[in-house]
Tab-separated table of C-alpha atoms in Angstrom:
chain	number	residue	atom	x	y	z
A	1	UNK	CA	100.968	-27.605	17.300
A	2	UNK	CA	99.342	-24.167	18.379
A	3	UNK	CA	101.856	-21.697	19.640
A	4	UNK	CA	101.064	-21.425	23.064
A	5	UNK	CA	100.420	-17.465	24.354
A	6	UNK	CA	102.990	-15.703	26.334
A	7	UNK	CA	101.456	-15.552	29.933
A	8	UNK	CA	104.323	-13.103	31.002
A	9	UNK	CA	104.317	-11.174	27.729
A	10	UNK	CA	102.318	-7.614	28.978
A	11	UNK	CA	98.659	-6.870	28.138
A	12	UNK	CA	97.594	-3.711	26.578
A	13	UNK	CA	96.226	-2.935	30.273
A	14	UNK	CA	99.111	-3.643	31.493
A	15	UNK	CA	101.054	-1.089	29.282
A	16	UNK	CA	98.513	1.469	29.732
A	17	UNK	CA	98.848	1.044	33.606
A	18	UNK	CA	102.130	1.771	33.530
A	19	UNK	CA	102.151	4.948	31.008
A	20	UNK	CA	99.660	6.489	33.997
A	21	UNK	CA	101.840	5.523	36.785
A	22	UNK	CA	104.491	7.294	34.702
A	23	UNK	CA	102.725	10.127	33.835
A	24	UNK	CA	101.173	10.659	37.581
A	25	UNK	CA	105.201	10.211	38.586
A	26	UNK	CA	106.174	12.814	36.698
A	27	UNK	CA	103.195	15.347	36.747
A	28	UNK	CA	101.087	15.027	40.288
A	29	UNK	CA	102.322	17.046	42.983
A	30	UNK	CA	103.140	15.459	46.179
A	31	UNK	CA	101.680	18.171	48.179
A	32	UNK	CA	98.042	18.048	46.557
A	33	UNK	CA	97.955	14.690	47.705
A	34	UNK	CA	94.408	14.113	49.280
A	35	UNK	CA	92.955	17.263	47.963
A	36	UNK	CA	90.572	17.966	45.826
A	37	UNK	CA	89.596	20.229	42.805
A	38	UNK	CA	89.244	24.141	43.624
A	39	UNK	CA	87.685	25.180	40.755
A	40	UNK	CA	85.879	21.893	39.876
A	41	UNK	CA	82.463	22.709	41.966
A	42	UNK	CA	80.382	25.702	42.670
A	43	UNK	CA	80.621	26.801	46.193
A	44	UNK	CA	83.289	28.957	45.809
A	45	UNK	CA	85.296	31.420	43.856
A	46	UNK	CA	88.390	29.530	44.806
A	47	UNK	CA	91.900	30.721	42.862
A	48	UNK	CA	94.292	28.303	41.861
A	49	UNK	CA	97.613	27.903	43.343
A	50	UNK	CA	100.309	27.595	40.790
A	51	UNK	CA	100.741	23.885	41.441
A	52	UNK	CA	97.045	23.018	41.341
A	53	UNK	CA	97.108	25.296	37.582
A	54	UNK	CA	100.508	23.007	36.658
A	55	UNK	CA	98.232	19.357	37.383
A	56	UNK	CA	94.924	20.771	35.839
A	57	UNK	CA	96.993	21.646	32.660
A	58	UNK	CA	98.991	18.513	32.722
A	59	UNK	CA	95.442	16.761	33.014
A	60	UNK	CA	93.964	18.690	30.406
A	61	UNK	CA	96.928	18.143	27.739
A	62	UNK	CA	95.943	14.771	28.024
A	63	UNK	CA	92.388	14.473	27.896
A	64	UNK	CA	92.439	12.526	30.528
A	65	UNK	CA	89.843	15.052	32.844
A	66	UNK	CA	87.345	13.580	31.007
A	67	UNK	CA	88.616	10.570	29.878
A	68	UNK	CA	86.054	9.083	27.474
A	69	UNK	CA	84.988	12.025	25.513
A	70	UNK	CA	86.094	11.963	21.990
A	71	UNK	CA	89.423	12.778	21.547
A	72	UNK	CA	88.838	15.576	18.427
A	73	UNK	CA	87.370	17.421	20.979
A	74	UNK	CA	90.240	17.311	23.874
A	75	UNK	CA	89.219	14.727	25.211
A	76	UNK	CA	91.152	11.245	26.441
A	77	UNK	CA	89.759	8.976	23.788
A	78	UNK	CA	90.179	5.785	26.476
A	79	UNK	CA	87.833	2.807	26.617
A	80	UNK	CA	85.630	2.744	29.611
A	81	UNK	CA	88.391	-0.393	31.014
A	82	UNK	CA	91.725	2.304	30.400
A	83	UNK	CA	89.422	4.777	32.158
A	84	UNK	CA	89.053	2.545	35.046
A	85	UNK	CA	92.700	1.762	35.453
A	86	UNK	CA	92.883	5.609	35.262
A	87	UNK	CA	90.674	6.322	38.356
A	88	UNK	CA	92.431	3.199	40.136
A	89	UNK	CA	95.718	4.430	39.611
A	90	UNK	CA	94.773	8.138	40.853
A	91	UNK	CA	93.368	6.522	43.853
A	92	UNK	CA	96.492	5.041	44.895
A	93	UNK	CA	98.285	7.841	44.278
A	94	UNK	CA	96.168	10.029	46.139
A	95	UNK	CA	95.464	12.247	42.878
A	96	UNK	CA	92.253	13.809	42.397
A	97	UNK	CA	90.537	14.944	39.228
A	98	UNK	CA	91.179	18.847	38.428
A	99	UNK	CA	88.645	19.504	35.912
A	100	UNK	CA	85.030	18.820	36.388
A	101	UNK	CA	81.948	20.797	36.906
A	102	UNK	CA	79.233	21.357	35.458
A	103	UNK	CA	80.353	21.312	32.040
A	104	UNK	CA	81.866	18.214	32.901
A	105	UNK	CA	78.868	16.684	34.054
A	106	UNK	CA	76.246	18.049	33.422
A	107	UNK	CA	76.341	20.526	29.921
A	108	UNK	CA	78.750	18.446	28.143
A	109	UNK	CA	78.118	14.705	27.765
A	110	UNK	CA	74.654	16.619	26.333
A	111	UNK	CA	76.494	18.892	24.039
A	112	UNK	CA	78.553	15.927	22.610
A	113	UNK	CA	74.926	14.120	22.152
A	114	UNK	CA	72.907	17.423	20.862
A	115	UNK	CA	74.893	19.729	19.837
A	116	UNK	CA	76.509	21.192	16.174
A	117	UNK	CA	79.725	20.312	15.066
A	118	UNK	CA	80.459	24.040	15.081
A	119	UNK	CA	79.097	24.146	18.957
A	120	UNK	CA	81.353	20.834	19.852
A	121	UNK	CA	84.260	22.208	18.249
A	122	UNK	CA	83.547	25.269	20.076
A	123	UNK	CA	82.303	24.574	24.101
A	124	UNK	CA	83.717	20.774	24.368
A	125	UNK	CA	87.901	21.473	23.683
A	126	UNK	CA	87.906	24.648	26.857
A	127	UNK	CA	85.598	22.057	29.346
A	128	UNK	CA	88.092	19.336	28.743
A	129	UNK	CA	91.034	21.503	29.668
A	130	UNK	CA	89.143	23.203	32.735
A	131	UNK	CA	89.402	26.740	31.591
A	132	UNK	CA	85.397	27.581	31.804
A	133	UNK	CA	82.787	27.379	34.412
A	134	UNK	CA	79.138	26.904	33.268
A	135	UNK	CA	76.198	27.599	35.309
A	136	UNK	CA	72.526	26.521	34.413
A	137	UNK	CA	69.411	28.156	33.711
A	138	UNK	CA	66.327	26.026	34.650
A	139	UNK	CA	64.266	26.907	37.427
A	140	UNK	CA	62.416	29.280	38.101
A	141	UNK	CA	60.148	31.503	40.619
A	142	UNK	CA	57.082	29.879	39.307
A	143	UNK	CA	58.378	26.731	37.621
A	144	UNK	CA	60.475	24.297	39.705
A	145	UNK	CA	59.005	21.177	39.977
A	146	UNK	CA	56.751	22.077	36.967
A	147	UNK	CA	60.039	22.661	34.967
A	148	UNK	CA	58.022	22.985	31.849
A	149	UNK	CA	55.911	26.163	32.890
A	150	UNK	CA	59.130	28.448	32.181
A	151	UNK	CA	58.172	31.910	30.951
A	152	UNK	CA	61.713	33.062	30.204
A	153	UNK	CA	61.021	34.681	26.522
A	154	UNK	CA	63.114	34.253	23.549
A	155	UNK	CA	62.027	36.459	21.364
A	156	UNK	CA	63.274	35.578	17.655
A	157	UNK	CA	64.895	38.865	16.138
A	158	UNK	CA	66.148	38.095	13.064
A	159	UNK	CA	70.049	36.867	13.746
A	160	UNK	CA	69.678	36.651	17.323
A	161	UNK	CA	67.241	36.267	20.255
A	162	UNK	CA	66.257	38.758	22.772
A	163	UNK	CA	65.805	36.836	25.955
A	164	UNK	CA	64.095	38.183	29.270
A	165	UNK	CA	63.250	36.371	32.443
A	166	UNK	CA	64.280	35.479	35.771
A	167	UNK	CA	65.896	32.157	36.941
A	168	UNK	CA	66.179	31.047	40.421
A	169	UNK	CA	68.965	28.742	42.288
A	170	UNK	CA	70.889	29.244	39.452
A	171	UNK	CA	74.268	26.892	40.948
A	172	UNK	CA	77.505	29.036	41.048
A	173	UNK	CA	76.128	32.145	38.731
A	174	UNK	CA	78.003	34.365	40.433
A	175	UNK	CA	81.287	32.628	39.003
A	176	UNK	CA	80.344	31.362	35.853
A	177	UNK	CA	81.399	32.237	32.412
A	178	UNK	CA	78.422	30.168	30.549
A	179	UNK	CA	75.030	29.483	30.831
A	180	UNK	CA	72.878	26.781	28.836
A	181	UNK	CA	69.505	27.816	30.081
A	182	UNK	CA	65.886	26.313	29.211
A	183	UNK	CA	63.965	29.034	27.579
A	184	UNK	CA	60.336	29.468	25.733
A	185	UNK	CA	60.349	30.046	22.350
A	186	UNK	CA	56.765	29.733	21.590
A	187	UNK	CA	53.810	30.348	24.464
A	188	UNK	CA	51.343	28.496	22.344
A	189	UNK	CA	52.675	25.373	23.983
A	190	UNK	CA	54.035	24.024	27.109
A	191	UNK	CA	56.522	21.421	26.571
A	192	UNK	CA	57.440	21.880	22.619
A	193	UNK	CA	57.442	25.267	22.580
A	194	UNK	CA	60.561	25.235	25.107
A	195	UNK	CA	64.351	25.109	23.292
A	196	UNK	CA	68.140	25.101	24.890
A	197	UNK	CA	69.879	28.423	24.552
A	198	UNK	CA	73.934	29.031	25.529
A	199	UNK	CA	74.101	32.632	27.213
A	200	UNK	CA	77.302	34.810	28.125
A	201	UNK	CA	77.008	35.315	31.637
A	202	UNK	CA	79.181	38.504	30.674
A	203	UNK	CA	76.577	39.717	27.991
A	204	UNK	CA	74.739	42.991	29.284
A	205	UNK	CA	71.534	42.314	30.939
A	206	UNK	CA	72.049	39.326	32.884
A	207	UNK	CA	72.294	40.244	36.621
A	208	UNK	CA	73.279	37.618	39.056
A	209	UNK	CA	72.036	37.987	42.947
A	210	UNK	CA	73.527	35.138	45.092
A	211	UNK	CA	70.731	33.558	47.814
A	212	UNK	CA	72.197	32.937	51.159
A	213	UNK	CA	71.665	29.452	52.739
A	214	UNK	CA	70.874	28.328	56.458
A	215	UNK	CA	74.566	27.191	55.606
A	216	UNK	CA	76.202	30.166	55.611
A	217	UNK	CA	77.146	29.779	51.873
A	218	UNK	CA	75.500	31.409	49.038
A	219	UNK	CA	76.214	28.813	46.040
A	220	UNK	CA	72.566	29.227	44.728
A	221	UNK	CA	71.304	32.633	42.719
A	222	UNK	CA	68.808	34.279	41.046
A	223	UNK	CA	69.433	35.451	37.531
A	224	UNK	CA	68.109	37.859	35.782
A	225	UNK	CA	67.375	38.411	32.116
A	226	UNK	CA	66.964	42.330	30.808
A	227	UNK	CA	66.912	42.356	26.746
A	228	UNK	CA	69.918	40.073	26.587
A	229	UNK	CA	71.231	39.510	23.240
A	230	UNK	CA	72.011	35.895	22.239
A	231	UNK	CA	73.294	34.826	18.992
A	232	UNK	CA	71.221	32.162	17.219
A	233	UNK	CA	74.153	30.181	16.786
A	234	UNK	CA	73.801	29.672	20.707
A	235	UNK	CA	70.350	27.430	19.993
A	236	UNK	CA	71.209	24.184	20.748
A	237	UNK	CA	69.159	21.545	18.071
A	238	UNK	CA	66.234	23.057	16.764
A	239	UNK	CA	63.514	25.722	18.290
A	240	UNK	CA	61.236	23.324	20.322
A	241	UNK	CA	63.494	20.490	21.239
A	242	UNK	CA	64.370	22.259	24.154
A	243	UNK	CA	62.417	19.989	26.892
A	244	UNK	CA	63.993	16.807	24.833
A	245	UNK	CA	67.536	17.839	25.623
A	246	UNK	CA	66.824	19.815	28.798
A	247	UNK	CA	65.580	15.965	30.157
A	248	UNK	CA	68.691	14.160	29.017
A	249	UNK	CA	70.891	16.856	30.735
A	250	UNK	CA	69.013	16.446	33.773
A	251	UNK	CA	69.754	12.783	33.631
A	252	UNK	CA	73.520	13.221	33.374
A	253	UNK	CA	72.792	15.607	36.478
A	254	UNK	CA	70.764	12.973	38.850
A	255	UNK	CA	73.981	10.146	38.344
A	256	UNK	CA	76.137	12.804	39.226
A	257	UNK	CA	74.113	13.986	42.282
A	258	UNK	CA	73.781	10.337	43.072
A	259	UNK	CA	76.498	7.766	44.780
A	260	UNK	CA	77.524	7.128	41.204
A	261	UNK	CA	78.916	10.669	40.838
A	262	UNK	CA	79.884	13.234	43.435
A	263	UNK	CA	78.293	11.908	46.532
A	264	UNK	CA	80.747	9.090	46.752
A	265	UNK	CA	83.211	11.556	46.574
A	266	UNK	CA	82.179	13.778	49.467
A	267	UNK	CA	82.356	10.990	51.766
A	268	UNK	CA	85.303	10.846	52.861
A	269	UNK	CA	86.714	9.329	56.135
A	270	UNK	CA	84.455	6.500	57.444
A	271	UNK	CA	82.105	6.720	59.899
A	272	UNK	CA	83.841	4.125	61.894
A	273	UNK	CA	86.798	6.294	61.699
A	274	UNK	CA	84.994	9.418	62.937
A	275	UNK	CA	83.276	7.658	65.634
A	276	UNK	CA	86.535	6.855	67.376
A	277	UNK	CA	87.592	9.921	67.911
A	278	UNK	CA	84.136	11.083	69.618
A	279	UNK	CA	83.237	8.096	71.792
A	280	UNK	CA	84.794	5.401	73.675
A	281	UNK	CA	86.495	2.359	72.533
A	282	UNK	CA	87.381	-1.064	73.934
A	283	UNK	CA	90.351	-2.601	75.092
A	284	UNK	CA	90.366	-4.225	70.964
A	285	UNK	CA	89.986	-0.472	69.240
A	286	UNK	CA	86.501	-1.213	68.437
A	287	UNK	CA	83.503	1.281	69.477
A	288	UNK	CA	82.472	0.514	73.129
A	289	UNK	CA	78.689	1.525	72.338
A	290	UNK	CA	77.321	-1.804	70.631
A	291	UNK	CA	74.168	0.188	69.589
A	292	UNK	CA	76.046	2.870	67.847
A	293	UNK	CA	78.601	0.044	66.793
A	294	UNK	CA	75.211	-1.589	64.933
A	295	UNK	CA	73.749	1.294	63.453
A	296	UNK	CA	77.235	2.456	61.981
A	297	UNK	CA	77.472	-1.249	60.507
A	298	UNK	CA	74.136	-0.888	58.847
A	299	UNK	CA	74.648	2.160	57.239
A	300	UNK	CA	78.296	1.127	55.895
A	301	UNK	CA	76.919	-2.314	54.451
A	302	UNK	CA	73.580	-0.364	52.796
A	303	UNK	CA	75.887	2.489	51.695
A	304	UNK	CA	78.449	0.020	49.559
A	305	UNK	CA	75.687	-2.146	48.444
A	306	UNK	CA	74.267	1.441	47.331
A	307	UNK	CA	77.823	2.052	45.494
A	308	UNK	CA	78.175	-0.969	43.993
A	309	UNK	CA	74.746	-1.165	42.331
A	310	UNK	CA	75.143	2.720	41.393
A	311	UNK	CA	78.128	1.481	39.074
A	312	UNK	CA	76.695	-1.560	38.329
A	313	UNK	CA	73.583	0.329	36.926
A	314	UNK	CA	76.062	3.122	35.970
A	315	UNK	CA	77.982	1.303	33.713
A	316	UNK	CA	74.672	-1.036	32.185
A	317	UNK	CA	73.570	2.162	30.810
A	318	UNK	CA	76.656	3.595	29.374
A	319	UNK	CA	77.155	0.328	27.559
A	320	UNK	CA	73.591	1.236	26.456
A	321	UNK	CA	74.590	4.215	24.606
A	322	UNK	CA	74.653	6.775	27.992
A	323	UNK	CA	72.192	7.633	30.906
A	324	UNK	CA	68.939	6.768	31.079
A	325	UNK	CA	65.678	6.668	33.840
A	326	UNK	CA	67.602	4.785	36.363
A	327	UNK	CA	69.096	8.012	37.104
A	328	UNK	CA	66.092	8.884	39.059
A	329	UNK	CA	66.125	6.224	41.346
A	330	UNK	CA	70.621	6.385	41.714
A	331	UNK	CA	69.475	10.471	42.988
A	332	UNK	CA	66.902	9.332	45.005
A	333	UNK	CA	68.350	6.314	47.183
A	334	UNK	CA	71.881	8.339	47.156
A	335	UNK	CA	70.580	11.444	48.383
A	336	UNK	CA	68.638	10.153	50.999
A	337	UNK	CA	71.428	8.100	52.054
A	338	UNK	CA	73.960	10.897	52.015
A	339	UNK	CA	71.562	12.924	54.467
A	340	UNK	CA	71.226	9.962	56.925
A	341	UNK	CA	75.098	9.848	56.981
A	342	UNK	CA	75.526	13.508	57.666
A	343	UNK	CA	72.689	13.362	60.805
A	344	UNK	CA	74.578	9.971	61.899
A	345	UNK	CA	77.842	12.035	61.924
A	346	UNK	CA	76.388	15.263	64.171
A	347	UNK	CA	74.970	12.693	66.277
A	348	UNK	CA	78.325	10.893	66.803
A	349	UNK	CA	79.704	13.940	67.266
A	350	UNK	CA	77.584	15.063	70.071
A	351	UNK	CA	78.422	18.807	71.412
A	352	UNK	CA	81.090	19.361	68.881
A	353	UNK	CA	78.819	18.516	66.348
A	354	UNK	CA	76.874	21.909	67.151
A	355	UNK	CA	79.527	24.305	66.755
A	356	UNK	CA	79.323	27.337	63.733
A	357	UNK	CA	82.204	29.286	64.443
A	358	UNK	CA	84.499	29.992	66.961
A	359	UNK	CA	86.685	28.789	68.918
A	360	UNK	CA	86.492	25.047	70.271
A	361	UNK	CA	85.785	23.392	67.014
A	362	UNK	CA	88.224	22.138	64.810
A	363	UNK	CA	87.787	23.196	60.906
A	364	UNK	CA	86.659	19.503	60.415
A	365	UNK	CA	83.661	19.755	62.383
A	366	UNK	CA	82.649	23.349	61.622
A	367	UNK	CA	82.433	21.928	57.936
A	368	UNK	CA	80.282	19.219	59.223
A	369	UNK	CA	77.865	21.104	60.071
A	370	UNK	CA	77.449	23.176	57.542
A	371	UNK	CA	77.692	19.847	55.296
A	372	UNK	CA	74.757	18.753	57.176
A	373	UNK	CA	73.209	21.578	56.637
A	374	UNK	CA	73.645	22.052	52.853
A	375	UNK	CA	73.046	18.665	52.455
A	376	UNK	CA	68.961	19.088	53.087
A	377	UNK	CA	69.181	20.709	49.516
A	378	UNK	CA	70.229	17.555	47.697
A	379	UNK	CA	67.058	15.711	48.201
A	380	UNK	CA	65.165	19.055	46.385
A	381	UNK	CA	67.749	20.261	43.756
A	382	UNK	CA	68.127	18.148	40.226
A	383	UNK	CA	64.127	17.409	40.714
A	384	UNK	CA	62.725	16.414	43.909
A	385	UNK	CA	62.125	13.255	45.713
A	386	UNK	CA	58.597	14.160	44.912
A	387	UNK	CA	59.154	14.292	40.762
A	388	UNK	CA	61.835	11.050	41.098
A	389	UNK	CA	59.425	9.184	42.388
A	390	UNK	CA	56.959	10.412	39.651
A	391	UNK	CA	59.362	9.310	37.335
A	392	UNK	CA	60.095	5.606	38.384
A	393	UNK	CA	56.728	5.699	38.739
A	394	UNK	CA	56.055	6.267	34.602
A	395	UNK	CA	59.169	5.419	33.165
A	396	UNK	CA	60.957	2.104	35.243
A	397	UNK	CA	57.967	1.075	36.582
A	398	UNK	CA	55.638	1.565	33.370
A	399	UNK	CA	52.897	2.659	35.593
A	400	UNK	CA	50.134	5.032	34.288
A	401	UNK	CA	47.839	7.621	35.869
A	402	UNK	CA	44.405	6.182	36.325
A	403	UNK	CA	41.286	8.481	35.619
């Protein structure tokens, strides 16, 4: 007779459950609870306290910042299903991820895909601990949506480029350490004469001059180039494969920008939540205003059917071997939808909703503005709705230009 299996005995998920409980025990701080990163984004040159430097490095001994990357590198090693019982016990413990970025998502999933063993071994092990901040070098004056009509010059020198050039809305370059930038190697053509180059944001000649917002922040620059030196060792892949790997970072960008990255994240409280503390309620708790009641309904149900698809389609492609042209349509849907929350949220909260600074506002809803605000940028940075829709157009869709 077949031994019969041990329904009590623990699963492997089980055990690795509990070695993150311990470890989150032992190593998250109480008093970070609810907060979030301050060195993970790029709107700010926000120091560490010595407790949030104490759970970043706990975080980053582990691998565990970015849990799925190879482990030779520094990073966790886990299975996508260890990973998710990583996020699901962080969420109940109120922990938040210390190390992210752009190297996190962005430069480094394309590094680990593109890149040398050398420039792995290199760039992967200090983005995995959280020690670095990378910036990136795409657009420019005259090439934004036509990304490939760059005219930053690499001139070939021997053992090193000489690069000059100007980038605009260059994320964070004020704070950065690292650039991986999109520049021409050849002018004889557009797309293959284009190649991915790592700059020192330190190296002389690169000037950085932050662009103030309608938002009151400046987290956008332009960049300048002046005869900056750049080791050939810094050419990611080979001379002319630069609009190849350029796309599949901008991929990795678009889920990020999307509900299946950082968006979700931004949310916060509900709407419903918010609501009741703006308008009136009924003798059950609920919102009095059956119109606003509806419209905040509609937006919650579209916004989790949004989510859920987002990691549906999110996890499909990883499966797949990583991200792919679904991207476009995650940062197009969750953009859009992240805008129409932040309007629905001024709007709910009527007068105080208007405030900039001052007294009368609570620090809640002077950020809410400016939220709103910066928000308008989301739907243009990462490509536009405009170049999305292009894109679902050609590539999910399979539909061709007609003549």
């Amino acid at each position: 007779m077949a031994t019969q299996p041990d329904l009590k005995a623990p699963s492997a998920d089980d055990a690795f459950r509990e070695e993150v409980r311990d470890f989150l025990a032992e190593n998250f701080p109480p008093e970070l609870k609810g907060k979030g990163s301050a060195l993970a984004g790029v709107d700010g040159p926000t120091e560490e306290s010595e407790t949030q430097r104490k759970w970043r490095e706990a975080m980053g001994a582990r691998g565990w910042g970015t849990p799925t990357w190879p482990k030779e590198y520094g990073g966790g090693g886990l299975s996508r299903r260890q990973a998710a019982i990583l996020n699901e016990e962080m969420a109940k413990a109120g922990a938040y991820n210390p190390i992210g970025g752009m190297g996190v998502m962005m430069f480094g999933p394309t590094l680990l895909e593109y890149g040398s063993e050398a420039q792995k071994s290199e760039h992967i092990p200090p983005i995995c601990r959280g020690e670095i901040r990378w910036c990136q070098g795409y657009s420019e004056p005259n090439a934004g949506s036509d990304l490939a009509n760059l005219q930053t010059f690499a001139e070939d020198k021997g053992d090193h480029y000489l690069v000059n050039g100007q980038k605009t809305w260059t994320s964070g370059g004020q704070w950065a350490d690292k650039c991986f930038c999109l520049v021409r190697t050849d002018k004889s053509d557009k797309h293959k004469g284009i190649s991915f180059l790592l700059i020192d944001m330190d190296a002389p000649g690169v000037e950085v001059r932050p662009i103030q917002m309608i938002s009151g922040m400046s987290p956008f620059c332009e960049t300048f180039f002046t005869d900056v030196k750049v080791p050939k060792e810094n050419l990611v892949g080979e001379e002319g494969q630069g609009w190849t790997i350029g796309k599949r970072l901008l991929q990795h960008e678009r889920t990020n920008l999307s509900g299946g990255g950082s968006l979700a994240r931004m949310m916060g409280a509900s709407l419903a939540d918010i609501a009741k503390k703006y308008v009136e309620t009924d003798e059950s708790g609920a919102i009095a205003d059956k119109v606003l009641r509806d419209r905040i309904a509609d937006f919650e149900i579209r916004w989790n059917a949004f989510l859920l698809t987002a990691r549906r389609a999110t996890e499909e492609s990883k499966a797949a071997g990583g991200v792919s042209e679904i991207s476009s349509v995650l940062k197009k849907l969750g953009t859009k939808l992240g805008q129409e929350r932040a309007e629905l949220t001024i709007e709910i909260m009527g007068l105080q909703g208007l405030g900039w600074e001052g007294e009368g506002f609570t620090d809640a809803e002077l950020s809410g503005v400016r939220a709103w605000l910066f928000g308008k940028a989301t739907t243009i940075y990462g490509g536009s709705t405009e170049i999305q829709n292009n894109i679902i157009a050609k590539r999910v869709l399979g539909m061709l230009d007609h003549q």
